[in-house]
Amino acid sequence: GKVAVGVNGYGTIGRRVAWAAGLQPDMELVGVVKTKPDYAAAQAMSAGIPVYVPGEAEAERFRKAGLEVSGTIRDLLREVDVIVDATPDGVGATYSKLYREAGVKAIFQGGEEASVAQVSFSALCNYDEAVGKDSARVVSCNTTGLLRSICAINSAVGVRAVNAFLVRRAADMHEVKRGPINSVVLNPPRVPSHHAGDVRTVLPWLDITTAAVVVPTTLMHVHYVTMKLKGNASREEVLDALRSSPRVLVVSASKSGVEGTSQIIDAARHIRPRGDVPELVVFEESVLSKGDEVSFIQAVHQESIVVPENVDAIRALTGLSDGEQSVKLTNYALGIGK
Ligand code: NAD
């Protein structure tokens, strides 16, 4: 039978993961957990997705808003094999005991400490380490982006060390109070930023340093990545390694006119659901190689890059398929790489 999936936290990530799990031939979306009876809750109900709440207090809020919920999270946990936790940073950890006691496998997000789960996960780097485990943490959007290019190049030519400068988006669409609106802010205000340590939760052997700033944009993050390789590699070898990854898109500015994040999202809005770009995007003309050093600029659509990783994590935990097959299935169902 199909693996029964529930989603706790129905925001930027949770709504997309619920949608993506519902599209997989080997999964069934049983329901989602919402705290507030807002437009996202109403949309889920209109789409026929059963909506659950954390407890009786929230059920009452929904009733007052004229919405009838399907039960509490405890009811949902009785119906699912896997719960994907997409609650805000640090909230997931407060649920981990509940998931364990319910005997349900759990997937957490990058806003949690690595210790929340048995393994930190990135499908094309360490799928096998998550197979059969009870819990996994899908690393954050920036970390997933870094790992996409690092693991693609590592499997082709070998990576010794990485240095990356991250330009982060300020907010997602619904976060009306986040900023900055007129500054470039060191975020965090120290180097190395936490992203280096987060990459090492998946690749503990890697020598990596990261620094990050946040800027007034909502669309995507942009990284300038420099790598020291295990041997010399030509620019073409590096481009081939990136192009042959199933979740990397290499775009040429001279051929497509795409020179920045707004054009990536503009193009995606015409052919992709919600204008999402779950692939890591690498700017072709930014790729530079010199001996055993390579550098390039890449863009990360923070709202969607971890979505296919969550789907693959569900397959890894439940042993539904091997990594290569899972990535293929997920990509096909979500239209990734087309
Ligand atoms: P979000 O704020 O968009 O969504 C969180 C949802 O959880 C909201 O709907 C909120 O109402 C709900 N919620 C709050 N408290 C809850 C509770 N106690 N029980 C159940 N639901 C509760 O957040 P997000 O951006 O989707 O982030 C979720 C996780 O994913 C975080 O760990 C974050 O770090 C990670 N992540 C976010 C992004 C991104 O760019 N947005 C990218 C990758 C990973």
Short mmCIF file of C-alpha atoms and ligand atoms in Angstrom, two decimals:
data_model
loop_
_atom_site.label_atom_id
_atom_site.label_comp_id
_atom_site.label_asym_id
_atom_site.label_seq_id
_atom_site.Cartn_x
_atom_site.Cartn_y
_atom_site.Cartn_z
CA GLY A 1 0.00 0.00 0.00
CA LYS A 2 0.88 3.65 -0.08
CA VAL A 3 2.81 5.35 2.71
CA ALA A 4 0.46 7.55 4.74
CA VAL A 5 1.89 11.05 5.25
CA GLY A 6 0.86 13.89 7.54
CA VAL A 7 2.26 17.44 7.62
CA ASN A 8 2.49 19.49 10.83
CA GLY A 9 2.91 23.23 10.12
CA TYR A 10 1.30 24.47 6.93
CA GLY A 11 3.37 27.52 5.97
CA THR A 12 5.92 28.15 3.21
CA ILE A 13 7.47 24.66 3.39
CA GLY A 14 4.56 22.63 4.79
CA ARG A 15 2.09 23.64 2.07
CA ARG A 16 4.57 22.66 -0.64
CA VAL A 17 5.57 19.36 0.96
CA ALA A 18 1.90 18.43 1.44
CA TRP A 19 1.25 19.18 -2.25
CA ALA A 20 4.35 17.25 -3.34
CA ALA A 21 3.61 14.17 -1.21
CA GLY A 22 0.06 14.13 -2.60
CA LEU A 23 1.48 13.88 -6.13
CA GLN A 24 3.65 10.81 -5.47
CA PRO A 25 2.30 7.48 -6.75
CA ASP A 26 3.52 5.68 -3.61
CA MET A 27 2.27 8.18 -1.01
CA GLU A 28 -1.03 9.39 0.34
CA LEU A 29 -1.50 12.75 2.06
CA VAL A 30 -3.76 12.05 5.05
CA GLY A 31 -3.97 15.55 6.50
CA VAL A 32 -2.23 18.69 7.69
CA VAL A 33 -2.01 20.47 11.04
CA LYS A 34 -2.87 24.19 11.23
CA THR A 35 -2.87 26.49 14.25
CA LYS A 36 -4.90 29.37 12.82
CA PRO A 37 -8.11 29.45 10.74
CA ASP A 38 -6.56 31.71 8.09
CA TYR A 39 -6.61 31.71 4.27
CA ALA A 40 -4.18 28.79 4.05
CA ALA A 41 -6.49 26.69 6.27
CA ALA A 42 -9.52 27.65 4.18
CA GLN A 43 -7.65 26.81 0.96
CA ALA A 44 -6.62 23.38 2.30
CA MET A 45 -10.22 22.61 3.23
CA SER A 46 -11.50 23.78 -0.17
CA ALA A 47 -8.94 21.49 -1.81
CA GLY A 48 -10.31 18.56 0.20
CA ILE A 49 -7.27 18.22 2.48
CA PRO A 50 -8.31 17.20 6.02
CA VAL A 51 -7.15 19.87 8.50
CA TYR A 52 -6.19 18.97 12.06
CA VAL A 53 -5.20 21.25 14.98
CA PRO A 54 -2.70 20.94 17.86
CA GLY A 55 -5.44 20.87 20.54
CA GLU A 56 -8.94 21.82 21.68
CA ALA A 57 -8.15 25.56 22.01
CA GLU A 58 -7.31 25.78 18.31
CA ALA A 59 -10.34 23.65 17.36
CA GLU A 60 -12.48 26.25 19.12
CA ARG A 61 -10.86 29.10 17.14
CA PHE A 62 -11.65 27.24 13.93
CA ARG A 63 -15.26 26.67 15.01
CA LYS A 64 -15.65 30.39 15.75
CA ALA A 65 -14.38 31.12 12.24
CA GLY A 66 -16.98 28.73 10.84
CA LEU A 67 -14.47 25.98 9.97
CA GLU A 68 -14.84 22.38 11.19
CA VAL A 69 -11.55 20.50 11.71
CA SER A 70 -10.97 16.74 11.31
CA GLY A 71 -9.45 16.31 14.78
CA THR A 72 -6.29 17.01 16.75
CA ILE A 73 -2.70 16.12 15.89
CA ARG A 74 -3.03 12.99 18.05
CA ASP A 75 -5.85 11.78 15.79
CA LEU A 76 -3.73 12.48 12.70
CA LEU A 77 -0.73 10.64 14.16
CA ARG A 78 -2.88 7.52 14.55
CA GLU A 79 -3.50 7.55 10.77
CA VAL A 80 0.01 8.16 9.37
CA ASP A 81 3.29 6.29 8.88
CA VAL A 82 5.35 9.49 8.55
CA ILE A 83 4.86 13.02 9.84
CA VAL A 84 6.68 15.87 8.12
CA ASP A 85 7.25 18.63 10.67
CA ALA A 86 7.37 22.05 9.00
CA THR A 87 6.67 24.17 12.05
CA PRO A 88 8.79 27.32 12.74
CA ASP A 89 12.45 27.13 13.83
CA GLY A 90 12.78 25.27 17.12
CA VAL A 91 9.09 24.33 17.38
CA GLY A 92 9.66 20.94 15.74
CA ALA A 93 11.78 19.80 18.68
CA THR A 94 8.84 20.39 21.05
CA TYR A 95 6.86 17.81 19.05
CA SER A 96 9.50 15.10 18.76
CA LYS A 97 8.38 13.25 21.91
CA LEU A 98 4.78 13.18 20.67
CA TYR A 99 5.88 11.69 17.32
CA ARG A 100 8.04 9.06 19.05
CA GLU A 101 5.29 8.07 21.46
CA ALA A 102 2.88 7.71 18.54
CA GLY A 103 5.34 5.34 16.84
CA VAL A 104 5.42 7.57 13.75
CA LYS A 105 8.54 8.29 11.71
CA ALA A 106 9.38 11.99 11.65
CA ILE A 107 11.04 14.39 9.25
CA PHE A 108 12.18 17.75 10.61
CA GLN A 109 13.43 20.90 8.81
CA GLY A 110 16.66 22.87 8.85
CA GLY A 111 15.46 25.35 11.47
CA GLU A 112 15.87 22.62 14.09
CA GLU A 113 19.12 21.63 15.78
CA ALA A 114 20.77 18.61 14.14
CA SER A 115 20.23 16.64 17.36
CA VAL A 116 16.45 16.65 16.76
CA ALA A 117 16.82 13.67 14.39
CA GLN A 118 18.98 10.58 13.86
CA VAL A 119 20.43 11.92 10.62
CA SER A 120 20.68 15.21 8.69
CA PHE A 121 19.63 14.62 5.09
CA SER A 122 20.33 15.76 1.55
CA ALA A 123 19.12 13.27 -1.08
CA LEU A 124 22.07 13.40 -3.50
CA CYS A 125 24.69 13.32 -0.71
CA ASN A 126 23.59 10.79 1.91
CA TYR A 127 20.25 9.12 1.06
CA ASP A 128 21.52 5.72 2.22
CA GLU A 129 22.33 6.98 5.74
CA ALA A 130 18.63 7.70 6.32
CA VAL A 131 17.31 4.36 5.07
CA GLY A 132 15.25 2.68 7.78
CA LYS A 133 15.88 5.38 10.41
CA ASP A 134 13.01 6.71 12.55
CA SER A 135 13.81 10.39 12.00
CA ALA A 136 15.68 12.68 9.64
CA ARG A 137 16.28 16.42 9.41
CA VAL A 138 16.22 17.93 5.91
CA VAL A 139 18.90 20.62 6.08
CA SER A 140 18.00 24.27 5.40
CA CYS A 141 17.54 25.89 1.99
CA ASN A 142 21.02 27.46 1.92
CA THR A 143 22.64 24.23 3.10
CA THR A 144 20.68 22.17 0.57
CA GLY A 145 21.86 24.54 -2.17
CA LEU A 146 25.49 24.27 -1.09
CA LEU A 147 25.27 20.48 -0.83
CA ARG A 148 23.74 20.18 -4.31
CA SER A 149 26.79 21.66 -6.02
CA ILE A 150 29.35 20.27 -3.56
CA CYS A 151 28.12 16.67 -3.92
CA ALA A 152 27.74 16.96 -7.71
CA ILE A 153 31.33 18.17 -8.09
CA ASN A 154 32.64 15.88 -5.36
CA SER A 155 31.37 12.74 -7.05
CA ALA A 156 32.93 13.82 -10.36
CA VAL A 157 36.29 15.29 -9.35
CA GLY A 158 36.53 15.30 -5.54
CA VAL A 159 36.24 18.36 -3.31
CA ARG A 160 38.82 19.21 -0.65
CA ALA A 161 37.62 22.56 0.71
CA VAL A 162 34.85 25.11 0.17
CA ASN A 163 34.52 28.82 0.84
CA ALA A 164 31.14 30.43 0.20
CA PHE A 165 29.62 33.90 0.48
CA LEU A 166 25.85 33.78 0.90
CA VAL A 167 23.50 36.62 -0.05
CA ARG A 168 20.23 35.74 1.65
CA ARG A 169 16.70 36.86 0.87
CA ALA A 170 15.05 38.87 3.64
CA ALA A 171 11.61 37.26 3.90
CA ASP A 172 9.09 34.91 2.35
CA MET A 173 5.83 36.25 0.90
CA HIS A 174 3.65 35.98 4.00
CA GLU A 175 6.27 37.41 6.39
CA VAL A 176 5.16 41.04 6.21
CA LYS A 177 7.18 42.19 9.21
CA ARG A 178 10.62 40.83 8.34
CA GLY A 179 13.43 42.93 6.91
CA PRO A 180 15.71 44.64 6.19
CA ILE A 181 14.08 47.02 3.72
CA ASN A 182 17.18 49.18 3.21
CA SER A 183 20.39 47.58 4.37
CA VAL A 184 22.88 44.83 3.72
CA VAL A 185 23.04 43.13 7.10
CA LEU A 186 25.66 40.63 8.23
CA ASN A 187 23.49 37.65 9.10
CA PRO A 188 24.76 36.20 11.34
CA PRO A 189 27.15 39.07 12.33
CA ARG A 190 30.15 36.75 12.58
CA VAL A 191 32.23 34.49 10.35
CA PRO A 192 31.99 31.58 9.86
CA SER A 193 28.21 31.61 9.65
CA HIS A 194 26.30 28.57 10.90
CA HIS A 195 25.88 27.30 7.34
CA ALA A 196 29.37 25.75 7.34
CA GLY A 197 28.55 23.65 10.40
CA ASP A 198 25.20 22.74 8.86
CA VAL A 199 26.90 21.44 5.68
CA ARG A 200 29.16 19.36 7.93
CA THR A 201 26.14 17.65 9.54
CA VAL A 202 25.94 15.83 6.17
CA LEU A 203 29.62 15.91 5.07
CA PRO A 204 31.60 15.82 8.36
CA TRP A 205 34.95 15.51 6.52
CA LEU A 206 34.60 18.73 4.53
CA ASP A 207 36.76 21.79 5.19
CA ILE A 208 34.24 24.61 4.68
CA THR A 209 33.91 28.28 5.65
CA THR A 210 30.81 30.41 5.01
CA ALA A 211 29.87 34.05 5.49
CA ALA A 212 26.38 35.48 4.98
CA VAL A 213 24.55 38.77 4.51
CA VAL A 214 20.82 39.41 4.13
CA VAL A 215 19.45 41.86 1.53
CA PRO A 216 16.04 43.40 0.70
CA THR A 217 14.60 40.79 -1.70
CA THR A 218 12.11 37.94 -1.34
CA LEU A 219 12.87 35.87 -4.43
CA MET A 220 16.00 33.77 -3.93
CA HIS A 221 19.33 33.43 -2.16
CA VAL A 222 22.55 33.84 -4.19
CA HIS A 223 25.89 32.21 -3.30
CA TYR A 224 29.42 32.84 -4.53
CA VAL A 225 31.13 29.47 -4.06
CA THR A 226 34.86 28.73 -4.30
CA MET A 227 36.11 25.15 -4.16
CA LYS A 228 39.54 23.58 -3.81
CA LEU A 229 39.42 20.27 -5.69
CA LYS A 230 41.33 17.03 -5.17
CA GLY A 231 42.92 17.42 -8.58
CA ASN A 232 42.88 19.76 -11.54
CA ALA A 233 39.60 20.11 -13.41
CA SER A 234 38.73 22.07 -16.52
CA ARG A 235 35.79 24.45 -16.64
CA GLU A 236 34.01 21.96 -18.94
CA GLU A 237 34.50 19.09 -16.49
CA VAL A 238 32.97 21.17 -13.71
CA LEU A 239 30.07 22.25 -15.92
CA ASP A 240 29.50 18.61 -16.95
CA ALA A 241 29.41 17.54 -13.31
CA LEU A 242 26.82 20.22 -12.53
CA ARG A 243 24.77 19.53 -15.67
CA SER A 244 24.59 15.81 -15.00
CA SER A 245 23.14 16.32 -11.52
CA PRO A 246 19.38 15.64 -11.60
CA ARG A 247 18.66 18.71 -9.43
CA VAL A 248 20.91 21.38 -10.86
CA LEU A 249 19.99 23.74 -13.70
CA VAL A 250 22.84 25.51 -15.49
CA VAL A 251 21.59 28.70 -17.15
CA SER A 252 23.49 30.73 -19.72
CA ALA A 253 23.13 34.51 -19.53
CA SER A 254 24.25 34.95 -23.13
CA LYS A 255 21.78 32.38 -24.49
CA SER A 256 18.75 32.98 -22.25
CA GLY A 257 19.14 36.56 -21.05
CA VAL A 258 18.86 35.36 -17.44
CA GLU A 259 21.23 37.52 -15.39
CA GLY A 260 19.59 37.44 -11.99
CA THR A 261 17.01 35.97 -9.67
CA SER A 262 13.98 37.95 -10.88
CA GLN A 263 14.32 36.54 -14.39
CA ILE A 264 14.58 32.99 -13.03
CA ILE A 265 11.37 33.43 -11.05
CA ASP A 266 9.67 35.31 -13.93
CA ALA A 267 10.39 32.40 -16.26
CA ALA A 268 9.28 29.85 -13.66
CA ARG A 269 5.96 31.62 -13.10
CA HIS A 270 4.93 30.70 -16.63
CA ILE A 271 5.71 26.99 -16.49
CA ARG A 272 6.01 25.86 -12.88
CA PRO A 273 3.38 25.53 -10.14
CA ARG A 274 3.59 28.67 -7.92
CA GLY A 275 6.68 29.72 -9.89
CA ASP A 276 8.78 27.33 -7.79
CA VAL A 277 12.32 26.35 -8.81
CA PRO A 278 13.36 23.33 -6.71
CA GLU A 279 16.58 22.93 -8.71
CA LEU A 280 19.78 24.68 -7.73
CA VAL A 281 20.46 27.24 -10.47
CA VAL A 282 24.08 27.80 -11.53
CA PHE A 283 24.99 30.75 -13.78
CA GLU A 284 27.04 29.24 -16.61
CA GLU A 285 29.22 32.25 -17.40
CA SER A 286 30.15 32.58 -13.69
CA VAL A 287 31.99 29.25 -13.71
CA LEU A 288 35.73 29.84 -13.54
CA SER A 289 38.44 27.22 -13.18
CA LYS A 290 42.16 27.54 -12.49
CA GLY A 291 44.17 24.40 -11.75
CA ASP A 292 42.56 22.73 -8.78
CA GLU A 293 40.32 25.71 -7.95
CA VAL A 294 36.83 26.41 -9.24
CA SER A 295 34.37 29.18 -8.46
CA PHE A 296 30.83 30.00 -9.56
CA ILE A 297 27.62 31.81 -8.61
CA GLN A 298 24.47 29.88 -7.78
CA ALA A 299 20.89 30.78 -6.85
CA VAL A 300 18.60 29.00 -4.38
CA HIS A 301 14.80 29.25 -4.41
CA GLN A 302 14.39 29.04 -0.66
CA GLU A 303 10.67 28.28 -0.73
CA SER A 304 10.98 25.13 -2.82
CA ILE A 305 14.53 23.69 -2.89
CA VAL A 306 13.93 21.44 0.14
CA VAL A 307 10.57 20.11 -1.15
CA PRO A 308 11.95 17.20 -3.24
CA GLU A 309 14.38 16.43 -0.40
CA ASN A 310 11.45 15.99 2.00
CA VAL A 311 9.76 13.60 -0.44
CA ASP A 312 12.96 11.57 -0.78
CA ALA A 313 13.39 11.56 3.01
CA ILE A 314 9.94 9.96 3.33
CA ARG A 315 11.05 7.17 0.97
CA ALA A 316 14.38 6.72 2.76
CA LEU A 317 12.85 6.41 6.24
CA THR A 318 10.15 3.99 5.10
CA GLY A 319 12.44 1.98 2.79
CA LEU A 320 10.13 2.55 -0.18
CA SER A 321 12.99 2.69 -2.69
CA ASP A 322 16.68 3.35 -3.17
CA GLY A 323 18.07 6.84 -3.57
CA GLU A 324 18.47 6.91 -7.33
CA GLN A 325 14.95 5.59 -7.91
CA SER A 326 13.48 8.00 -5.36
CA VAL A 327 15.12 11.05 -6.92
CA LYS A 328 13.81 9.94 -10.34
CA LEU A 329 10.26 9.38 -9.05
CA THR A 330 10.19 12.68 -7.17
CA ASN A 331 11.59 14.62 -10.11
CA TYR A 332 9.08 13.06 -12.49
CA ALA A 333 6.10 13.75 -10.22
CA LEU A 334 7.15 17.36 -9.59
CA GLY A 335 8.37 18.18 -13.10
CA ILE A 336 11.94 18.84 -11.93
CA GLY A 337 14.66 19.08 -14.55
CA LYS A 338 12.26 19.84 -17.41
P1 NAD B 1 6.36 29.30 8.14
O1 NAD B 1 6.28 30.29 9.22
O2 NAD B 1 6.05 29.69 6.75
O3 NAD B 1 5.38 28.09 8.49
C1 NAD B 1 5.29 27.52 9.75
C2 NAD B 1 3.85 27.07 9.98
O4 NAD B 1 3.75 26.40 11.24
C3 NAD B 1 2.90 28.25 10.03
O5 NAD B 1 1.76 27.93 9.27
C4 NAD B 1 2.55 28.36 11.53
O6 NAD B 1 1.27 28.88 11.74
C5 NAD B 1 2.64 26.92 11.96
N1 NAD B 1 2.86 26.74 13.39
C6 NAD B 1 3.38 27.62 14.28
N2 NAD B 1 3.44 27.06 15.50
C7 NAD B 1 2.92 25.81 15.39
C8 NAD B 1 2.68 24.76 16.30
N3 NAD B 1 3.01 24.86 17.59
N4 NAD B 1 2.13 23.60 15.83
C9 NAD B 1 1.82 23.47 14.52
N5 NAD B 1 2.01 24.43 13.61
C10 NAD B 1 2.56 25.60 14.04
O7 NAD B 1 7.79 28.61 8.23
P2 NAD B 1 8.62 27.93 7.06
O8 NAD B 1 9.35 28.99 6.34
O9 NAD B 1 7.74 27.01 6.29
O10 NAD B 1 9.68 27.13 7.90
C11 NAD B 1 9.41 25.88 8.47
C12 NAD B 1 10.71 25.15 8.71
O11 NAD B 1 11.35 24.96 7.45
C13 NAD B 1 11.73 25.88 9.58
O12 NAD B 1 12.49 24.93 10.28
C14 NAD B 1 12.61 26.58 8.57
O13 NAD B 1 13.89 26.87 9.05
C15 NAD B 1 12.65 25.55 7.48
N6 NAD B 1 12.96 26.05 6.15
C16 NAD B 1 12.43 27.21 5.69
C17 NAD B 1 12.75 27.68 4.43
C18 NAD B 1 12.25 28.97 3.90
O14 NAD B 1 12.96 29.62 3.16
N7 NAD B 1 11.05 29.39 4.20
C19 NAD B 1 13.60 26.93 3.62
C20 NAD B 1 14.09 25.72 4.09
C21 NAD B 1 13.78 25.30 5.36
#
